[in-house]
Amino acid sequence: MKIKILFLIPSLDNGGAEKCLVNMVNNLNPEKYDITVMTLYDRGENRKYLNKRISYSYVFKKYPKGFIHLYKLLSPKILYKKFVKGKFDIIVSYLEGPTTRIVSGCCDKHTKLINWIHCDIKNEKQFCKPYRNKKEMLKIYSKYYQTIFVSKATQENFINKFPSIFNNSKVIHNIVDTDEIIRLSNEKIKMKKKGLTLVSVGRLAKVKGFDRLFKIINKLIHERIECFLWIIGNGSEEKKLKKYIDENKLNNYISLLGYDENPYKYVKNADIYVCSSYSEAYSTSVTEAVVLGKPIITTLCSGMNEILDDGKSGLIVENNENALYDGLKKIIIDDNFRRGLIELSKIKSEDLSLLNQVKCIEDFFENVIK
């Protein structure tokens, strides 16, 4: 008998967690697993990448007005009964928040409930926002058989904050399809490279730190340290970032290239990958840059020490503007240092076998139902 698993996630937008879910379900053994992916809202670029053998369903075609208020009024049990149909061996809430509350309403004692946390606990109030209050949040998480964290650092932070509910937890790193990344990276780009080029992939959101990265680029240019920056992604900060580029006459140095379903071709053609984030749980884009053997500089966020072997496979700097500036300056002007990082990144990339990643996850699911 195949193991029946339902994955519930808000949408299949173009975020790292959504991409990792698609990578996971597409690569699980179809002889062993009967997989359903269900979204709250039928949207997102990643829908088209789901393998045809994966069952896909959704609750709402579009986000209904006032749903967030109604959702909190209704109990998890009612929400689950209304939205989830069928019986499953395992149900996974693949993102913290609304889906965690809904899945907790399952009353079938034969179904194992798993929740997957992709964020770090920087703001307790924000983390509790999808629940009626902190008390309800604690009650809901206590109903889960196990919690999965995407990095050791996030696991430690949550256990320290909420020791009563997260002790039964496990770390499983985000899965990346290494073969597909390498294949897609060979696609030609239309963008003409001007010189030493930095690249970063991510939503144009405050948490990604592009505001301070742009200030650093501006400072380097004024110091006559010529470099160029490609940003692949879109988001709510786009107008603000474009305004900074225009006001500081950086159009020849910074290019906002928008969302591209294949960012790997840009990463391959750039000289340095930079992550300027204020916070990450386990960066998919940094992991993908390792797969492509790029020299990497990143701010210190959760998961970076695991991805880059405590700084042995890439440059990790303190999470502030001055440290990022100093690190970027060094990696740009010191050719030998940069070449050394390339070799280290290539060595690390050999460890990221898709086969090994999938085996770890399949072993986990098989142990859950034993």
mmCIF file of C-alpha atoms in Angstrom:
data_model
loop_
_atom_site.group_PDB
_atom_site.id
_atom_site.type_symbol
_atom_site.label_atom_id
_atom_site.label_comp_id
_atom_site.label_asym_id
_atom_site.label_seq_id
_atom_site.Cartn_x
_atom_site.Cartn_y
_atom_site.Cartn_z
ATOM 1 C CA MET A 1 0.000 0.000 0.000
ATOM 2 C CA LYS A 2 1.225 3.457 -0.888
ATOM 3 C CA ILE A 3 1.609 6.064 1.829
ATOM 4 C CA LYS A 4 -1.039 8.754 1.283
ATOM 5 C CA ILE A 5 0.274 12.230 2.070
ATOM 6 C CA LEU A 6 -1.475 15.591 1.828
ATOM 7 C CA PHE A 7 0.611 18.762 1.739
ATOM 8 C CA LEU A 8 -1.310 21.951 2.562
ATOM 9 C CA ILE A 9 0.243 25.325 1.715
ATOM 10 C CA PRO A 10 -1.305 28.802 1.192
ATOM 11 C CA SER A 11 -0.296 29.008 -2.491
ATOM 12 C CA LEU A 12 2.397 27.959 -4.941
ATOM 13 C CA ASP A 13 3.811 31.457 -5.426
ATOM 14 C CA ASN A 14 7.433 31.966 -6.450
ATOM 15 C CA GLY A 15 8.946 31.816 -2.957
ATOM 16 C CA GLY A 16 11.674 29.478 -1.746
ATOM 17 C CA ALA A 17 9.395 27.279 0.389
ATOM 18 C CA GLU A 18 6.936 26.799 -2.476
ATOM 19 C CA LYS A 19 9.752 25.840 -4.837
ATOM 20 C CA CYS A 20 11.156 23.381 -2.293
ATOM 21 C CA LEU A 21 7.762 21.720 -1.848
ATOM 22 C CA VAL A 22 7.467 21.167 -5.601
ATOM 23 C CA ASN A 23 11.019 19.778 -5.723
ATOM 24 C CA MET A 24 10.175 17.411 -2.880
ATOM 25 C CA VAL A 25 6.892 15.959 -4.136
ATOM 26 C CA ASN A 26 8.139 15.636 -7.715
ATOM 27 C CA ASN A 27 11.050 13.480 -6.578
ATOM 28 C CA LEU A 28 9.357 11.218 -4.034
ATOM 29 C CA ASN A 29 9.078 7.625 -5.264
ATOM 30 C CA PRO A 30 5.677 7.263 -7.019
ATOM 31 C CA GLU A 31 5.685 3.534 -6.235
ATOM 32 C CA LYS A 32 5.713 4.327 -2.503
ATOM 33 C CA TYR A 33 3.741 7.566 -2.191
ATOM 34 C CA ASP A 34 0.332 8.855 -3.231
ATOM 35 C CA ILE A 35 0.778 12.638 -3.036
ATOM 36 C CA THR A 36 -1.793 15.439 -2.953
ATOM 37 C CA VAL A 37 -0.833 19.117 -2.862
ATOM 38 C CA MET A 38 -3.610 21.448 -1.756
ATOM 39 C CA THR A 39 -3.431 25.250 -1.701
ATOM 40 C CA LEU A 40 -5.720 27.741 0.006
ATOM 41 C CA TYR A 41 -5.578 30.016 -3.061
ATOM 42 C CA ASP A 42 -5.156 28.844 -6.648
ATOM 43 C CA ARG A 43 -2.202 30.983 -7.664
ATOM 44 C CA GLY A 44 1.543 30.882 -8.192
ATOM 45 C CA GLU A 45 4.168 30.186 -10.834
ATOM 46 C CA ASN A 46 5.173 26.926 -9.168
ATOM 47 C CA ARG A 47 1.844 25.246 -10.009
ATOM 48 C CA LYS A 48 3.026 24.502 -13.537
ATOM 49 C CA TYR A 49 6.099 22.664 -12.270
ATOM 50 C CA LEU A 50 4.106 20.049 -10.351
ATOM 51 C CA ASN A 51 4.542 16.607 -11.874
ATOM 52 C CA LYS A 52 1.340 15.362 -13.543
ATOM 53 C CA ARG A 53 1.175 12.375 -11.207
ATOM 54 C CA ILE A 54 0.750 14.761 -8.220
ATOM 55 C CA SER A 55 -2.903 15.458 -7.372
ATOM 56 C CA TYR A 56 -3.527 19.186 -7.052
ATOM 57 C CA SER A 57 -6.536 20.953 -5.521
ATOM 58 C CA TYR A 58 -7.357 24.302 -3.964
ATOM 59 C CA VAL A 59 -9.883 25.835 -1.567
ATOM 60 C CA PHE A 60 -10.467 29.247 -3.177
ATOM 61 C CA LYS A 61 -9.932 30.331 -6.777
ATOM 62 C CA LYS A 62 -9.129 33.816 -5.468
ATOM 63 C CA TYR A 63 -8.453 35.227 -2.017
ATOM 64 C CA PRO A 64 -11.903 36.005 -0.530
ATOM 65 C CA LYS A 65 -12.335 39.387 1.151
ATOM 66 C CA GLY A 66 -12.594 39.170 4.900
ATOM 67 C CA PHE A 67 -11.433 35.558 5.015
ATOM 68 C CA ILE A 68 -8.696 36.249 7.583
ATOM 69 C CA HIS A 69 -11.339 37.469 10.059
ATOM 70 C CA LEU A 70 -13.786 34.636 9.366
ATOM 71 C CA TYR A 71 -10.944 32.119 9.522
ATOM 72 C CA LYS A 72 -10.138 33.130 13.113
ATOM 73 C CA LEU A 73 -13.788 32.985 14.174
ATOM 74 C CA LEU A 74 -14.204 29.393 13.021
ATOM 75 C CA SER A 75 -12.580 26.581 14.987
ATOM 76 C CA PRO A 76 -9.768 24.486 13.427
ATOM 77 C CA LYS A 77 -12.102 21.468 13.515
ATOM 78 C CA ILE A 78 -14.754 23.262 11.419
ATOM 79 C CA LEU A 79 -12.146 24.631 8.993
ATOM 80 C CA TYR A 80 -10.610 21.200 8.499
ATOM 81 C CA LYS A 81 -13.976 19.537 7.948
ATOM 82 C CA LYS A 82 -14.987 22.187 5.412
ATOM 83 C CA PHE A 83 -11.735 22.339 3.423
ATOM 84 C CA VAL A 84 -10.056 18.911 3.601
ATOM 85 C CA LYS A 85 -11.683 15.920 1.920
ATOM 86 C CA GLY A 86 -10.482 12.326 1.995
ATOM 87 C CA LYS A 87 -8.356 10.212 4.324
ATOM 88 C CA PHE A 88 -4.582 10.425 4.536
ATOM 89 C CA ASP A 89 -1.821 8.632 6.424
ATOM 90 C CA ILE A 90 0.107 11.882 6.861
ATOM 91 C CA ILE A 91 -0.980 15.519 6.553
ATOM 92 C CA VAL A 92 1.701 18.180 6.329
ATOM 93 C CA SER A 93 1.191 21.890 6.929
ATOM 94 C CA TYR A 94 4.121 23.019 4.812
ATOM 95 C CA LEU A 95 4.178 26.634 5.988
ATOM 96 C CA GLU A 96 3.656 28.117 9.430
ATOM 97 C CA GLY A 97 0.433 30.116 9.881
ATOM 98 C CA PRO A 98 -3.097 29.530 8.524
ATOM 99 C CA THR A 99 -2.486 26.015 7.180
ATOM 100 C CA THR A 100 -1.098 24.957 10.565
ATOM 101 C CA ARG A 101 -4.339 26.030 12.242
ATOM 102 C CA ILE A 102 -6.478 24.239 9.653
ATOM 103 C CA VAL A 103 -4.565 20.938 9.723
ATOM 104 C CA SER A 104 -4.665 20.853 13.535
ATOM 105 C CA GLY A 105 -8.441 20.383 13.225
ATOM 106 C CA CYS A 106 -8.001 16.812 11.960
ATOM 107 C CA CYS A 107 -9.560 14.385 14.467
ATOM 108 C CA ASP A 108 -8.600 11.125 12.736
ATOM 109 C CA LYS A 109 -6.366 9.318 15.227
ATOM 110 C CA HIS A 110 -4.856 7.253 12.393
ATOM 111 C CA THR A 111 -3.514 10.366 10.623
ATOM 112 C CA LYS A 112 -0.099 11.727 11.619
ATOM 113 C CA LEU A 113 0.110 15.535 11.542
ATOM 114 C CA ILE A 114 3.411 17.200 10.594
ATOM 115 C CA ASN A 115 4.185 20.910 10.406
ATOM 116 C CA TRP A 116 7.093 22.417 8.499
ATOM 117 C CA ILE A 117 8.536 25.729 9.721
ATOM 118 C CA HIS A 118 10.405 27.880 7.195
ATOM 119 C CA CYS A 119 10.834 31.078 9.219
ATOM 120 C CA ASP A 120 12.881 32.192 12.203
ATOM 121 C CA ILE A 121 11.300 33.418 15.430
ATOM 122 C CA LYS A 122 12.358 37.066 15.288
ATOM 123 C CA ASN A 123 8.969 38.509 16.177
ATOM 124 C CA GLU A 124 6.710 36.501 18.489
ATOM 125 C CA LYS A 125 3.737 38.809 17.909
ATOM 126 C CA GLN A 126 4.000 38.372 14.143
ATOM 127 C CA PHE A 127 4.327 34.598 14.479
ATOM 128 C CA CYS A 128 1.130 34.465 16.572
ATOM 129 C CA LYS A 129 -0.832 36.698 14.176
ATOM 130 C CA PRO A 130 -2.629 33.847 12.297
ATOM 131 C CA TYR A 131 -4.030 32.571 15.611
ATOM 132 C CA ARG A 132 -6.571 34.047 18.005
ATOM 133 C CA ASN A 133 -3.825 34.537 20.583
ATOM 134 C CA LYS A 134 -0.587 33.015 21.860
ATOM 135 C CA LYS A 135 -2.480 30.472 23.962
ATOM 136 C CA GLU A 136 -4.260 29.118 20.888
ATOM 137 C CA MET A 137 -0.981 28.998 18.939
ATOM 138 C CA LEU A 138 0.636 26.865 21.650
ATOM 139 C CA LYS A 139 -2.397 24.563 21.796
ATOM 140 C CA ILE A 140 -2.422 24.097 18.020
ATOM 141 C CA TYR A 141 1.270 23.231 17.721
ATOM 142 C CA SER A 142 0.981 20.765 20.586
ATOM 143 C CA LYS A 143 -1.439 18.701 18.447
ATOM 144 C CA TYR A 144 1.235 17.877 15.887
ATOM 145 C CA TYR A 145 3.088 14.582 15.874
ATOM 146 C CA GLN A 146 6.312 16.338 14.858
ATOM 147 C CA THR A 147 7.694 19.688 13.741
ATOM 148 C CA ILE A 148 10.222 19.971 10.924
ATOM 149 C CA PHE A 149 12.665 22.881 10.871
ATOM 150 C CA VAL A 150 14.725 23.771 7.812
ATOM 151 C CA SER A 151 17.866 24.565 9.830
ATOM 152 C CA LYS A 152 19.444 23.761 13.200
ATOM 153 C CA ALA A 153 19.568 27.444 14.106
ATOM 154 C CA THR A 154 15.816 27.952 13.670
ATOM 155 C CA GLN A 155 15.130 24.756 15.601
ATOM 156 C CA GLU A 156 17.260 25.968 18.523
ATOM 157 C CA ASN A 157 15.627 29.409 18.480
ATOM 158 C CA PHE A 158 12.094 27.971 18.597
ATOM 159 C CA ILE A 159 12.935 25.435 21.308
ATOM 160 C CA ASN A 160 14.480 28.193 23.435
ATOM 161 C CA LYS A 161 11.372 30.334 22.945
ATOM 162 C CA PHE A 162 8.724 27.607 23.300
ATOM 163 C CA PRO A 163 10.366 24.573 24.969
ATOM 164 C CA SER A 164 7.069 22.866 25.791
ATOM 165 C CA ILE A 165 5.900 22.330 22.189
ATOM 166 C CA PHE A 166 8.962 22.017 19.939
ATOM 167 C CA ASN A 167 11.062 19.405 21.705
ATOM 168 C CA ASN A 168 9.714 16.709 19.387
ATOM 169 C CA SER A 169 11.256 18.171 16.257
ATOM 170 C CA LYS A 170 13.671 17.334 13.470
ATOM 171 C CA VAL A 171 15.840 19.265 10.998
ATOM 172 C CA ILE A 172 15.429 18.552 7.283
ATOM 173 C CA HIS A 173 17.162 20.961 4.937
ATOM 174 C CA ASN A 174 15.283 22.347 1.949
ATOM 175 C CA ILE A 175 15.548 20.118 -1.092
ATOM 176 C CA VAL A 176 17.031 21.535 -4.291
ATOM 177 C CA ASP A 177 16.936 19.802 -7.665
ATOM 178 C CA THR A 178 20.651 19.970 -8.457
ATOM 179 C CA ASP A 179 20.419 18.390 -11.930
ATOM 180 C CA GLU A 180 17.636 20.760 -13.009
ATOM 181 C CA ILE A 181 19.482 23.822 -11.669
ATOM 182 C CA ILE A 182 22.593 22.941 -13.671
ATOM 183 C CA ARG A 183 20.552 22.221 -16.809
ATOM 184 C CA LEU A 184 18.636 25.507 -16.635
ATOM 185 C CA SER A 185 21.785 27.524 -15.883
ATOM 186 C CA ASN A 186 23.057 26.785 -19.413
ATOM 187 C CA GLU A 187 20.305 28.883 -21.000
ATOM 188 C CA LYS A 188 21.707 32.035 -22.612
ATOM 189 C CA ILE A 189 20.915 35.435 -21.113
ATOM 190 C CA LYS A 190 19.941 38.582 -22.982
ATOM 191 C CA MET A 191 21.560 40.847 -20.394
ATOM 192 C CA LYS A 192 24.954 42.116 -21.527
ATOM 193 C CA LYS A 193 27.602 41.808 -18.837
ATOM 194 C CA LYS A 194 29.630 44.973 -18.258
ATOM 195 C CA GLY A 195 32.279 43.883 -15.770
ATOM 196 C CA LEU A 196 32.561 42.267 -12.349
ATOM 197 C CA THR A 197 28.933 41.397 -11.673
ATOM 198 C CA LEU A 198 27.147 40.577 -8.444
ATOM 199 C CA VAL A 199 23.785 38.808 -8.434
ATOM 200 C CA SER A 200 21.066 38.277 -5.843
ATOM 201 C CA VAL A 201 17.792 36.375 -6.172
ATOM 202 C CA GLY A 202 14.813 37.087 -3.946
ATOM 203 C CA ARG A 203 11.588 38.951 -3.323
ATOM 204 C CA LEU A 204 11.890 42.736 -3.305
ATOM 205 C CA ALA A 205 10.919 42.803 0.356
ATOM 206 C CA LYS A 206 12.384 44.634 3.343
ATOM 207 C CA VAL A 207 13.652 41.412 4.901
ATOM 208 C CA LYS A 208 15.978 40.785 1.937
ATOM 209 C CA GLY A 209 18.085 43.852 2.765
ATOM 210 C CA PHE A 210 18.344 45.222 -0.760
ATOM 211 C CA ASP A 211 18.067 48.750 0.648
ATOM 212 C CA ARG A 212 21.408 48.440 2.458
ATOM 213 C CA LEU A 213 22.961 46.522 -0.435
ATOM 214 C CA PHE A 214 22.158 49.429 -2.775
ATOM 215 C CA LYS A 215 23.777 51.866 -0.321
ATOM 216 C CA ILE A 216 26.905 49.714 -0.294
ATOM 217 C CA ILE A 217 27.040 49.589 -4.108
ATOM 218 C CA ASN A 218 26.650 53.377 -4.170
ATOM 219 C CA LYS A 219 29.539 53.751 -1.715
ATOM 220 C CA LEU A 220 31.798 51.397 -3.676
ATOM 221 C CA ILE A 221 31.101 53.248 -6.932
ATOM 222 C CA HIS A 222 32.009 56.565 -5.280
ATOM 223 C CA GLU A 223 35.273 54.953 -4.168
ATOM 224 C CA ARG A 224 35.930 54.029 -7.815
ATOM 225 C CA ILE A 225 35.534 50.299 -7.097
ATOM 226 C CA GLU A 226 33.534 49.413 -10.154
ATOM 227 C CA CYS A 227 30.972 46.621 -9.842
ATOM 228 C CA PHE A 228 27.548 45.825 -11.211
ATOM 229 C CA LEU A 229 24.515 44.248 -9.548
ATOM 230 C CA TRP A 230 21.672 42.165 -10.958
ATOM 231 C CA ILE A 231 18.580 41.616 -8.813
ATOM 232 C CA ILE A 232 16.217 38.825 -9.888
ATOM 233 C CA GLY A 233 12.796 39.122 -8.266
ATOM 234 C CA ASN A 234 9.782 41.352 -7.738
ATOM 235 C CA GLY A 235 7.850 42.577 -4.735
ATOM 236 C CA SER A 236 6.444 45.388 -2.627
ATOM 237 C CA GLU A 237 9.729 47.344 -2.311
ATOM 238 C CA GLU A 238 10.198 47.747 -6.058
ATOM 239 C CA LYS A 239 9.131 51.423 -6.309
ATOM 240 C CA LYS A 240 11.242 52.398 -3.328
ATOM 241 C CA LEU A 241 14.315 50.635 -4.714
ATOM 242 C CA LYS A 242 13.845 52.112 -8.192
ATOM 243 C CA LYS A 243 13.590 55.567 -6.643
ATOM 244 C CA TYR A 244 16.911 55.065 -4.842
ATOM 245 C CA ILE A 245 18.561 53.945 -8.091
ATOM 246 C CA ASP A 246 17.266 57.011 -9.981
ATOM 247 C CA GLU A 247 18.092 59.531 -7.249
ATOM 248 C CA ASN A 248 21.650 58.247 -6.916
ATOM 249 C CA LYS A 249 22.270 57.820 -10.657
ATOM 250 C CA LEU A 250 22.932 54.091 -10.347
ATOM 251 C CA ASN A 251 21.053 52.933 -13.451
ATOM 252 C CA ASN A 252 24.322 51.914 -15.098
ATOM 253 C CA TYR A 253 25.312 49.828 -12.077
ATOM 254 C CA ILE A 254 22.153 48.242 -10.649
ATOM 255 C CA SER A 255 19.605 46.355 -12.768
ATOM 256 C CA LEU A 256 16.249 45.215 -11.390
ATOM 257 C CA LEU A 257 15.503 42.383 -13.805
ATOM 258 C CA GLY A 258 12.164 41.352 -12.294
ATOM 259 C CA TYR A 259 10.933 37.836 -11.672
ATOM 260 C CA ASP A 260 12.358 35.145 -13.948
ATOM 261 C CA GLU A 261 11.338 31.515 -13.687
ATOM 262 C CA ASN A 262 14.937 30.631 -14.517
ATOM 263 C CA PRO A 263 17.228 32.736 -12.286
ATOM 264 C CA TYR A 264 20.036 30.170 -12.595
ATOM 265 C CA LYS A 265 21.213 31.474 -15.974
ATOM 266 C CA TYR A 266 21.937 34.846 -14.321
ATOM 267 C CA VAL A 267 23.610 33.270 -11.303
ATOM 268 C CA LYS A 268 25.881 31.212 -13.566
ATOM 269 C CA ASN A 269 26.901 34.258 -15.619
ATOM 270 C CA ALA A 270 27.552 36.511 -12.614
ATOM 271 C CA ASP A 271 30.886 36.584 -10.764
ATOM 272 C CA ILE A 272 29.673 36.767 -7.142
ATOM 273 C CA TYR A 273 26.475 35.758 -5.362
ATOM 274 C CA VAL A 274 25.431 38.088 -2.535
ATOM 275 C CA CYS A 275 22.743 37.603 0.110
ATOM 276 C CA SER A 276 22.040 40.798 2.067
ATOM 277 C CA SER A 277 19.065 39.497 4.093
ATOM 278 C CA TYR A 278 18.181 40.693 7.566
ATOM 279 C CA SER A 279 16.642 37.268 8.252
ATOM 280 C CA GLU A 280 16.453 33.832 6.622
ATOM 281 C CA ALA A 281 15.548 30.381 7.904
ATOM 282 C CA TYR A 282 17.469 28.336 5.325
ATOM 283 C CA SER A 283 18.194 30.172 2.099
ATOM 284 C CA THR A 284 17.183 28.286 -1.031
ATOM 285 C CA SER A 285 18.876 30.834 -3.303
ATOM 286 C CA VAL A 286 22.219 30.599 -1.469
ATOM 287 C CA THR A 287 22.035 26.791 -1.671
ATOM 288 C CA GLU A 288 21.368 27.064 -5.411
ATOM 289 C CA ALA A 289 24.363 29.381 -5.812
ATOM 290 C CA VAL A 290 26.523 26.704 -4.140
ATOM 291 C CA VAL A 291 25.226 24.137 -6.658
ATOM 292 C CA LEU A 292 26.488 26.446 -9.426
ATOM 293 C CA GLY A 293 29.896 26.850 -7.774
ATOM 294 C CA LYS A 294 29.648 30.609 -7.198
ATOM 295 C CA PRO A 295 31.756 32.547 -4.683
ATOM 296 C CA ILE A 296 29.234 33.569 -2.042
ATOM 297 C CA ILE A 297 29.026 36.372 0.481
ATOM 298 C CA THR A 298 26.108 36.449 2.897
ATOM 299 C CA THR A 299 25.005 38.128 6.076
ATOM 300 C CA LEU A 300 24.786 35.868 9.112
ATOM 301 C CA CYS A 301 21.238 34.446 9.159
ATOM 302 C CA SER A 302 19.838 31.140 10.355
ATOM 303 C CA GLY A 303 21.004 28.269 8.177
ATOM 304 C CA MET A 304 24.009 30.006 6.610
ATOM 305 C CA ASN A 305 26.556 28.193 8.777
ATOM 306 C CA GLU A 306 24.960 24.892 7.754
ATOM 307 C CA ILE A 307 24.904 25.740 4.038
ATOM 308 C CA LEU A 308 28.447 27.152 4.000
ATOM 309 C CA ASP A 309 30.121 24.895 6.597
ATOM 310 C CA ASP A 310 30.602 27.651 9.193
ATOM 311 C CA GLY A 311 32.157 29.944 6.610
ATOM 312 C CA LYS A 312 34.498 27.368 5.067
ATOM 313 C CA SER A 313 32.557 27.271 1.789
ATOM 314 C CA GLY A 314 31.650 30.957 1.518
ATOM 315 C CA LEU A 315 32.090 34.307 3.249
ATOM 316 C CA ILE A 316 29.647 34.892 6.133
ATOM 317 C CA VAL A 317 29.702 38.405 7.634
ATOM 318 C CA GLU A 318 27.931 39.941 10.623
ATOM 319 C CA ASN A 319 24.385 41.045 9.885
ATOM 320 C CA ASN A 320 24.977 44.784 9.539
ATOM 321 C CA GLU A 321 25.726 47.230 6.754
ATOM 322 C CA ASN A 322 29.370 47.902 7.687
ATOM 323 C CA ALA A 323 30.298 44.207 7.803
ATOM 324 C CA LEU A 324 28.579 43.552 4.478
ATOM 325 C CA TYR A 325 30.415 46.525 2.931
ATOM 326 C CA ASP A 326 33.810 45.315 4.190
ATOM 327 C CA GLY A 327 33.168 41.770 2.978
ATOM 328 C CA LEU A 328 31.947 42.847 -0.444
ATOM 329 C CA LYS A 329 34.900 45.171 -0.903
ATOM 330 C CA LYS A 330 37.323 42.358 -0.067
ATOM 331 C CA ILE A 331 35.695 39.805 -2.365
ATOM 332 C CA ILE A 332 35.588 42.337 -5.236
ATOM 333 C CA ILE A 333 39.156 43.689 -5.069
ATOM 334 C CA ASP A 334 40.991 40.524 -3.931
ATOM 335 C CA ASP A 335 41.109 38.228 -6.971
ATOM 336 C CA ASN A 336 42.939 35.438 -5.127
ATOM 337 C CA PHE A 337 40.417 35.456 -2.288
ATOM 338 C CA ARG A 338 37.531 35.303 -4.771
ATOM 339 C CA ARG A 339 39.107 32.432 -6.715
ATOM 340 C CA GLY A 340 39.599 30.546 -3.451
ATOM 341 C CA LEU A 341 35.893 30.918 -2.639
ATOM 342 C CA ILE A 342 35.000 29.531 -6.066
ATOM 343 C CA GLU A 343 36.986 26.356 -5.387
ATOM 344 C CA LEU A 344 35.423 25.947 -1.939
ATOM 345 C CA SER A 345 31.933 26.417 -3.363
ATOM 346 C CA LYS A 346 32.573 23.781 -6.048
ATOM 347 C CA ILE A 347 33.727 21.273 -3.422
ATOM 348 C CA LYS A 348 30.610 21.941 -1.313
ATOM 349 C CA SER A 349 28.331 21.551 -4.347
ATOM 350 C CA GLU A 350 29.380 17.900 -4.658
ATOM 351 C CA ASP A 351 27.681 17.191 -1.301
ATOM 352 C CA LEU A 352 24.267 18.413 -2.479
ATOM 353 C CA SER A 353 23.194 15.235 -4.246
ATOM 354 C CA LEU A 354 19.455 15.167 -5.024
ATOM 355 C CA LEU A 355 19.452 11.405 -4.391
ATOM 356 C CA ASN A 356 20.740 11.882 -0.835
ATOM 357 C CA GLN A 357 18.239 14.653 -0.109
ATOM 358 C CA VAL A 358 15.264 12.584 -1.290
ATOM 359 C CA LYS A 359 16.370 9.496 0.652
ATOM 360 C CA CYS A 360 16.475 11.533 3.874
ATOM 361 C CA ILE A 361 12.872 12.688 3.366
ATOM 362 C CA GLU A 362 11.563 9.252 2.351
ATOM 363 C CA ASP A 363 13.188 7.700 5.427
ATOM 364 C CA PHE A 364 11.473 10.325 7.561
ATOM 365 C CA PHE A 365 7.973 9.652 6.179
ATOM 366 C CA GLU A 366 8.408 5.892 6.471
ATOM 367 C CA ASN A 367 9.431 6.225 10.124
ATOM 368 C CA VAL A 368 6.425 8.463 10.847
ATOM 369 C CA ILE A 369 3.897 5.742 10.004
ATOM 370 C CA LYS A 370 5.733 2.843 11.660
#
